[in-house]
Coordinates of C-alpha atoms in Angstrom, one line a residue:
M240 CA -39.9 -2.1 -60.9
T241 CA -40.4 -3.8 -57.6
D242 CA -38.1 -1.5 -55.7
P243 CA -37.4 2.0 -57.2
K244 CA -34.6 2.6 -54.7
Y245 CA -32.1 0.2 -56.4
F246 CA -28.7 1.8 -57.1
L247 CA -28.3 -0.1 -60.4
N248 CA -31.2 -0.9 -62.7
T249 CA -29.6 -2.3 -65.9
P250 CA -26.7 -4.6 -66.8
Q251 CA -25.2 -1.7 -68.7
Q252 CA -24.9 0.3 -65.4
A253 CA -23.4 -2.7 -63.7
M254 CA -20.8 -3.0 -66.5
G255 CA -19.9 0.6 -66.1
I256 CA -19.1 0.0 -62.5
L257 CA -17.2 -3.2 -63.2
Q258 CA -15.1 -1.3 -65.8
K259 CA -14.3 1.4 -63.3
V260 CA -13.4 -1.0 -60.5
G261 CA -11.2 -3.1 -62.9
H262 CA -11.0 -6.3 -60.7
K263 CA -11.8 -9.6 -62.3
N264 CA -13.3 -11.0 -59.0
V265 CA -16.1 -8.4 -59.0
K266 CA -19.1 -9.8 -60.9
I267 CA -22.7 -9.1 -61.9
Q268 CA -25.5 -10.9 -60.2
M269 CA -28.1 -11.4 -62.9
D270 CA -31.6 -11.4 -61.5
F271 CA -33.9 -12.7 -64.2
F272 CA -37.0 -11.3 -62.6
H273 CA -35.7 -7.7 -62.5
Q274 CA -33.9 -8.1 -65.8
Q275 CA -37.1 -9.1 -67.6
I276 CA -39.1 -6.3 -65.9
M277 CA -36.6 -3.5 -66.5
D278 CA -34.8 -4.4 -69.7
G279 CA -36.1 -7.7 -71.1
N280 CA -33.8 -9.3 -73.7
L281 CA -32.8 -12.1 -71.2
T282 CA -30.9 -14.4 -73.6
N283 CA -29.0 -11.7 -75.4
S284 CA -28.0 -10.2 -72.1
I285 CA -26.8 -13.6 -70.9
K286 CA -24.7 -14.0 -74.0
E287 CA -23.3 -10.5 -73.9
Y288 CA -22.5 -10.3 -70.1
L289 CA -21.6 -14.0 -69.5
P290 CA -17.9 -13.4 -68.8
H291 CA -19.0 -10.9 -66.1
I292 CA -21.8 -12.9 -64.5
G293 CA -20.9 -14.5 -61.1
H294 CA -24.4 -15.6 -60.0
M295 CA -27.9 -15.8 -61.4
Q296 CA -31.3 -15.7 -59.7
I297 CA -34.5 -17.0 -61.3
S298 CA -38.2 -16.6 -60.9
Q299 CA -41.2 -16.2 -63.2
V300 CA -42.5 -12.8 -64.3
P301 CA -44.8 -11.5 -63.1
G302 CA -45.5 -12.7 -59.5
R303 CA -42.2 -14.4 -58.7
G304 CA -43.6 -17.9 -59.5
E305 CA -41.8 -21.1 -60.1
P306 CA -40.0 -21.3 -63.4
D307 CA -42.6 -23.7 -64.9
S308 CA -45.5 -21.5 -63.9
E309 CA -47.4 -19.3 -66.3
G310 CA -45.6 -16.1 -67.2
E311 CA -43.4 -14.1 -69.6
V312 CA -40.2 -16.2 -69.4
N313 CA -39.7 -19.4 -71.3
F314 CA -37.3 -21.0 -68.9
A315 CA -36.8 -24.2 -71.1
Y316 CA -35.4 -21.9 -73.8
V317 CA -33.4 -19.8 -71.3
F318 CA -31.8 -23.0 -69.8
S319 CA -30.9 -24.2 -73.2
V320 CA -29.1 -20.9 -73.9
L321 CA -27.3 -21.3 -70.6
E322 CA -26.2 -24.8 -71.6
S323 CA -25.2 -23.6 -75.1
V324 CA -22.9 -20.8 -73.8
G325 CA -21.4 -23.1 -71.1
Y326 CA -22.6 -21.4 -68.0
D327 CA -21.6 -23.6 -65.1
G328 CA -22.1 -21.2 -62.2
W329 CA -24.7 -21.0 -59.4
I330 CA -28.4 -20.3 -60.1
G331 CA -30.3 -19.1 -57.0
L332 CA -34.0 -19.8 -56.8
E333 CA -35.8 -16.6 -55.8
Y334 CA -39.4 -17.6 -56.3
N335 CA -42.4 -18.1 -54.2
P336 CA -43.2 -21.9 -54.3
V337 CA -46.8 -22.9 -54.4
G338 CA -46.2 -25.8 -51.9
D339 CA -43.4 -27.2 -49.8
T340 CA -39.8 -27.3 -50.9
V341 CA -39.9 -30.7 -52.6
T342 CA -43.1 -29.8 -54.5
G343 CA -41.6 -26.4 -55.4
L344 CA -38.6 -28.1 -57.1
E345 CA -40.7 -30.4 -59.2
W346 CA -40.1 -28.1 -62.2
W347 CA -36.4 -29.0 -62.1
R348 CA -37.1 -32.8 -62.3
K349 CA -39.3 -32.1 -65.4
Y350 CA -36.6 -30.0 -67.0
M351 CA -33.9 -32.5 -66.3
N352 CA -36.0 -35.3 -67.8
K353 CA -36.6 -33.3 -71.0
S354 CA -32.9 -32.3 -71.4
K355 CA -31.7 -35.9 -71.4

């Protein structure tokens, strides 16, 4: 864990809150970095909680690198799952780029070229 003072640590806890609140406009923010560290099982969690996800944040594990950097998460596969389940929401980039903004987004260009 990168911050042991979080109120919620799993999507299961978040779903418990959502069920108690009972409002369809209250959603989960799925942070891939923390999800992978605390629970793993990224793609099954995406599929299971998709109707309740309002926003996603991505970075590589460990180290918060760019999605195409070396690490535990195969983002090409994760993005293919997001496409297959029809996710059309926002994806925030919460990583530490190795260079400037344009260089730090080069992974996206490579991904888009592969997915065509």
